[in-house]
Amino acid sequence: MSEPLPALPPVRAPVGATPTVRRRLALQRSRPLLIRAYALLLGEAGLAGPIARRRAARFAVRSLPALVTVAVGALVALRGFESAAGWGQVAAMAVLAVALGALVWRRVARAAAGEQAGYREQLELGSLFVVAAYAVAQSASFGHAESAFQPVVYLVMAFLVAFLAPGVGAGLVALAVTLEALLWAGRGARVVDLPEAVVHAGFVTVFAVLYYAVLAGQVAASRRDERLAIERRMKEIDHLARAFRLSVAAPDDAQDPAERERRWSEGAVIEIEAAVGGALEVAVAALRCHTCALFWLSEDEKTLTLLDCRSPSEAVGREPLPAGEGPLGGAVRRRSPVRLHGEVKAVSYYADGTRPKALLAAPLVDPRGGHVRGVVLVDRMEPTPFSEAEEKLLVTLAAEILRAVGAERLMKDVRQTRAEVDRFYRSIERLNRTRKLSEVYDALVGVASEMVTVDFAAVALRDEVDPSKVRVVRVAGGEGERTGAAGLDDLEFAMGDGCLVSSAIKIDDVLPVNALDPAKTRVFGSVCLRGLASLKIFPLKVGERSIGALVLGAKRAGAYGRDAVQQLLVISMHAAQSIDRARLFDQTERLATTDGLTGLTNHRTFQERLDAHLGQAQRYGKRTSLLLCDIDHFKSVNDTYGHPVGDQVLRGVARTLARAARGTDVVARYGGEEFAIVMPETDTGGAMVIAERIREKVGQLVFETEQGPLKVTLSLGVATFPDDGTQKPALIERADACLYHAKRHGRNQSVSAASLRAPRRAAV
């Protein structure tokens, strides 16, 4: 058998010779150019495309009023309307009328939709009116210099100034003056015609200014009268709210408590006025009286003031009347109705001395306490006495009026109670959200200030280590020297010294029980408080133990009522729990960030602080130095004296480092007997000064042991950012190298990276 033929590779499709391909590509290159040209000119976003055409159409429509104004104004300046009316003048006036009509129709439609006219729309409309007025005046001149219709220009200008914005009015006056100047120039700019042009321009300006001034004066007077009327009404509502005892503090969550209170009082007064008016209308219809009036008794029960009245007489006075005189005074004193007939004398509520023939007065007696709130009065001018049934009806109406007032008072009480409860729970929530001690102190003082009047506040706590001592941790208010509060911050006193604060903490109760003079009583240790008329001290209790006290003072006597004291006592208990929780949080935070043996910053926190300080130094172009130190021969200390003595040495050296370092430095235990200090904004020279001071202080330490006194020394290495390293690992490595250089060359010395570089530079 013959062997099978080998498989042939697949045949490629012919693509043509190179010249053929080039000819095809040449034919195809022109098509993209045509497409791009078409897209540039007639495409969707082309120069003459649909979008451009729509924009051009909108621009033409928006520019039409300005074009008409310019065209007609030019005709006016060229005196085109002075000649006999021809097709040109008629066409110009027709275009002007169409443009004016279109703008007026658009403004009416927008006004119906509640849309205000903008400056551009006002200017377009006003300009068309101005050139139209000039065109009409010029058409009626019949070739003469002065037109009989020239006053039309002044009236139109006054009308426009009255209804358009002041800036638009000024622009229209400028347009009119410009047209007058162009008209004068069109007549040859002759000097003889100048006075006429100046007079016309002056009249236009004077009409506009005077009309605007008169209109502005009228508007200002109207606004002033309206404001005064509103103020009078608001004063009346405020007076009635106090008379009806409807005033109440607005809730703390109100965006504007004063505005919320004003609106609520206004609504309550309006409701009461409506109820009173309805009751008086019923009395007039049912009792067939001449006058029916409600008089309200003042809080001091000395005067009666007319609140509402139904009477055909204009002589009913609104001045306050003495509460102890006449029939009204008799109803107030007796707390029962007064019925009179015949020639009633001593009627003081008529200013002209009118004497009714019959009178009936019923007091408004509050069922809660039997206090008289006012008097409802009816009278007749006919000698027809009021019957007993009519008296019962008036008493019933008086009770209805009092019930309406009582309902609004009840709403006020409910609202006030709700506001107090909401404020109370928000205060507790605010305390529960605190995490740090400073936040708890601020929240406690702030919450107390929201609940009661606080002119002085302080928080005092028992020392955690030594509970026999009390320290003032927060003071607010007090005006320093004037109250004796100066120097109270961090004041420490003993629990058993007998002052009010220590006594309140000791007995776990609110002090003082009775009012006393804080200026004559020791409040904090030996410190008294001056200028305060009220003082309360609330113990801060956690379970059965008191951890401190909240001290509140006010300049007003009786500032802390029973209900407020009870609420503040509960708040103090929650605050004590928040303080205890914050202390635990601080303790946990300290354990997480500090070394348990030395109390210094631990290694992890040291690394984080070093990163932060290096980043800050890099951002602001500052220097930061790193100091690493090691206790010399510390292993032999442990081997010779034992680990307890070694721990004592570590704690002593740590205390020395912390005291010798600055407040901005970070002192940390790096590991074992090694310590580290981060010194921000410190160059090598400054760091070496601090290093030497630390070395000398440690060298002066003496530790008492069973084998005798013990002294230790330190070796220190210093490196500075960015001179000795721009990255943290390099900086730590350089400081560590300096430390070990100090140890290898005798110990008890400070070595900087700069000092190690100096010999190499000299060698080079």
Tab-separated table of C-alpha atoms in Angstrom, residues 454-458 475-487 529-532 552-555:
chain	number	residue	atom	x	y	z
A	454	VAL	CA	-28.248	78.203	87.369
A	455	ASP	CA	-25.876	81.096	88.052
A	456	PHE	CA	-23.256	78.862	89.651
A	457	ALA	CA	-22.548	75.156	89.213
A	458	ALA	CA	-19.817	72.837	90.420
A	475	VAL	CA	-16.799	74.875	88.029
A	476	ALA	CA	-19.164	76.886	85.824
A	477	GLY	CA	-20.402	80.452	86.314
A	478	GLY	CA	-19.986	82.258	89.567
A	479	GLU	CA	-18.226	85.378	88.185
A	480	GLY	CA	-14.992	84.509	89.959
A	481	GLU	CA	-14.077	86.904	92.758
A	482	ARG	CA	-17.597	88.305	93.122
A	483	THR	CA	-18.968	84.991	94.398
A	484	GLY	CA	-15.821	83.564	95.896
A	485	ALA	CA	-15.705	80.894	93.173
A	486	ALA	CA	-12.213	81.907	92.053
A	487	GLY	CA	-9.700	79.190	92.831
A	529	LEU	CA	-20.167	81.590	98.116
A	530	ARG	CA	-21.295	85.202	97.880
A	531	GLY	CA	-24.050	86.751	95.783
A	532	LEU	CA	-26.309	83.672	95.706
A	552	LEU	CA	-26.152	74.542	92.040
A	553	GLY	CA	-26.675	78.178	92.974
A	554	ALA	CA	-28.910	81.013	91.769
A	555	LYS	CA	-29.127	84.722	92.479
